[in-house]
Tab-separated table of C-alpha atoms in Angstrom:
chain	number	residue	atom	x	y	z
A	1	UNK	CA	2.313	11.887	11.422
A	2	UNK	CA	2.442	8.215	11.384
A	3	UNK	CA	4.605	6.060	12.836
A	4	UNK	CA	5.441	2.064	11.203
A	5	UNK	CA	6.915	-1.092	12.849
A	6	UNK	CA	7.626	-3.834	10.643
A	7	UNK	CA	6.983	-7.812	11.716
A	8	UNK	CA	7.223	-11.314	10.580
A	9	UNK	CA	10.663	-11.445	8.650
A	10	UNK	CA	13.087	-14.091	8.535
A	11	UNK	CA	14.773	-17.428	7.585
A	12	UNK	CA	12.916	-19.524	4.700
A	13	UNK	CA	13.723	-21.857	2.077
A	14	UNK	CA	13.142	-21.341	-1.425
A	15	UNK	CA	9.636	-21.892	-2.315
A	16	UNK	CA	7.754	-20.961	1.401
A	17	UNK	CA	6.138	-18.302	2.291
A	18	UNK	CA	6.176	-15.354	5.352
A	19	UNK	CA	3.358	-12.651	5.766
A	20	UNK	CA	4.843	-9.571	6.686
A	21	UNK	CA	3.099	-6.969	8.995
A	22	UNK	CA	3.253	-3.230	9.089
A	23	UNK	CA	1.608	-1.602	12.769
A	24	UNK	CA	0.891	2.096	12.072
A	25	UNK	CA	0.522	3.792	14.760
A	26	UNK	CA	-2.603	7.265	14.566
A	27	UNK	CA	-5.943	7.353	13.920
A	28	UNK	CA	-5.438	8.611	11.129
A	29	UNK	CA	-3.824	5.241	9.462
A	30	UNK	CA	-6.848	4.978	6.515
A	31	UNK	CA	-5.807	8.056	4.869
A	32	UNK	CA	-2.453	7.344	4.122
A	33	UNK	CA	-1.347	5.178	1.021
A	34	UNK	CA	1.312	2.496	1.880
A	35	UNK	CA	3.721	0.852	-0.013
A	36	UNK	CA	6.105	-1.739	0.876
A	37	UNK	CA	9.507	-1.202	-0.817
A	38	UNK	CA	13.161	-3.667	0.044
A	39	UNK	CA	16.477	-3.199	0.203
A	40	UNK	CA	19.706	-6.157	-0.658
A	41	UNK	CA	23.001	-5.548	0.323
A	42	UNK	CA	25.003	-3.460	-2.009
A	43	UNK	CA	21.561	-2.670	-3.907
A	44	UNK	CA	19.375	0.564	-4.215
A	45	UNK	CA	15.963	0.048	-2.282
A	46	UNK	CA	13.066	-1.259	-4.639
A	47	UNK	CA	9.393	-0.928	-4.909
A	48	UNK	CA	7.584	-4.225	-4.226
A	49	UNK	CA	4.337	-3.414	-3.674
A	50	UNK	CA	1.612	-0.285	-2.924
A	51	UNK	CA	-1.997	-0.406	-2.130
A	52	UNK	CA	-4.417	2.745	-2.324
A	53	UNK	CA	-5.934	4.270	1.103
A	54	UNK	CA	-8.820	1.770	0.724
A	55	UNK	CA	-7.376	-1.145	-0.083
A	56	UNK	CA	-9.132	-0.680	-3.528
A	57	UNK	CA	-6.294	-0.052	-5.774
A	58	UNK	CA	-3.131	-2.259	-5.401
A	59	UNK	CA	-0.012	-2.623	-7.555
A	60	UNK	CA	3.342	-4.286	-7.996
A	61	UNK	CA	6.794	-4.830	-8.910
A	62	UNK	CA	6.980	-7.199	-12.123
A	63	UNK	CA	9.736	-9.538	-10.076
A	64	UNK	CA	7.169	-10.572	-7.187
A	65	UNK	CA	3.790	-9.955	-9.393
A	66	UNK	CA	1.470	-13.307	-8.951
A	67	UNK	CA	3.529	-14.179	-5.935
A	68	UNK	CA	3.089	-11.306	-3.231
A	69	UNK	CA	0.113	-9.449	-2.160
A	70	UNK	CA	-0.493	-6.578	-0.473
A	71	UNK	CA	-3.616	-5.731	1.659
A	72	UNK	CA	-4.747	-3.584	4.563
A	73	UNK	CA	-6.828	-3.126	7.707
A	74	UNK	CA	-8.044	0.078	8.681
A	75	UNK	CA	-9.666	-1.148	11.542
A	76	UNK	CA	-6.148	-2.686	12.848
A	77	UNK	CA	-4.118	0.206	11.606
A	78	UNK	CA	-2.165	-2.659	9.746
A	79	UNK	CA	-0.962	-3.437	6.009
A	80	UNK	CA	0.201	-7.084	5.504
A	81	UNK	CA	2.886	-8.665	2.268
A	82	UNK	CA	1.862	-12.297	1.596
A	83	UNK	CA	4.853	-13.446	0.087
A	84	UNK	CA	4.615	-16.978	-1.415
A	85	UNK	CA	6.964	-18.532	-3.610
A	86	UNK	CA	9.953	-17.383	-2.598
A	87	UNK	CA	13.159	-17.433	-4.195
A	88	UNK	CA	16.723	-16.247	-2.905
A	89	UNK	CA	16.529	-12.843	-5.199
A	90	UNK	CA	13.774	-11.865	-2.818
A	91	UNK	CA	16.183	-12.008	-0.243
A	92	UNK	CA	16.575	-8.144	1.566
A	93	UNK	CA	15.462	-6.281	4.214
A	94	UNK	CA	11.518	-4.934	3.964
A	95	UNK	CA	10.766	-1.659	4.411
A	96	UNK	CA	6.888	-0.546	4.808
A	97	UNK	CA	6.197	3.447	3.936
A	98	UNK	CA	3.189	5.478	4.029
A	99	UNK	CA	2.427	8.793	2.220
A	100	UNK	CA	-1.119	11.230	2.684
A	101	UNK	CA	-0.356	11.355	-1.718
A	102	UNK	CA	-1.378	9.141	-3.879
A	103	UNK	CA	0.467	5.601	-3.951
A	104	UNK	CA	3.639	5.675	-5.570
A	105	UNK	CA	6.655	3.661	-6.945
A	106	UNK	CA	9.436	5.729	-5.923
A	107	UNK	CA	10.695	5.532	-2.435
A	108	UNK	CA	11.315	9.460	-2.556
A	109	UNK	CA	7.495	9.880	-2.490
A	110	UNK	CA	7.274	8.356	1.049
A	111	UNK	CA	7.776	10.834	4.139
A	112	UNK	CA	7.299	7.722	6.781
A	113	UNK	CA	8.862	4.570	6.957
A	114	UNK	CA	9.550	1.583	9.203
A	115	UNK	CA	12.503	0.520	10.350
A	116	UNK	CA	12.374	-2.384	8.859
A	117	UNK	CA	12.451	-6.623	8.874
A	118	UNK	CA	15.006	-8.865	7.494
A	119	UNK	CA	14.092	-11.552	5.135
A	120	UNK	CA	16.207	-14.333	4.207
A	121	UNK	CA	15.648	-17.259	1.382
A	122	UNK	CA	18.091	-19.927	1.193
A	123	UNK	CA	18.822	-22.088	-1.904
């Protein structure tokens, strides 16, 4: 098993920037894909992002392609969402999941997840 703890929401204005964090506790942390996935108010929870065990193979949501990136340490247990440009739609809480499968887009496919962070962009 793995366990997640999401870091580094909160309050922005349109057009900054957070990095999000994802701690994974285990040792065995590199042979789990992760994904990052969100959830608004009101909304179904969406994929955002996924990245491979290595780091090797990422890929993402249309809305935040060119603007977020996910990445990974394997030495630091940790997966990271650069998140620049922001706008208001991107506006939810962030959820960071792990599977031992293959990376997927559909939050079903993720047995583990984080509890999440909050992430706010104002107009």
């Amino acid at each position: 098993q793995v366990q997640l703890v999401e870091s580094g929401g909160g309050l922005v204005q349109t057009g900054g920037s957070l990095r999000l964090s994802c701690a994974a506790s285990g040792r065995t942390f590199s042979s789990y894909a992760m994904g990052w996935f969100r959830q608004a108010p009101g909304k179904e929870r969406e994929f955002v992002a996924h990245i491979n065990w290595n780091g090797a193979g990422t890929y993402y949501a249309d809305s935040v392609k060119g603007r977020f990136t996910i990445s990974r340490d394997n030495a630091q247990n940790t997966v990271y969402l650069q998140m620049n440009s922001l706008k208001p739609e991107d506006t939810a809480v962030y959820y960071c999941a792990a599977t031992i499968r293959e990376a997927r887009v559909y939050h079903k496919e993720y047995p583990y997840w984080g509890p999440g962070t909050q992430v706010t962009v104002s107009s």
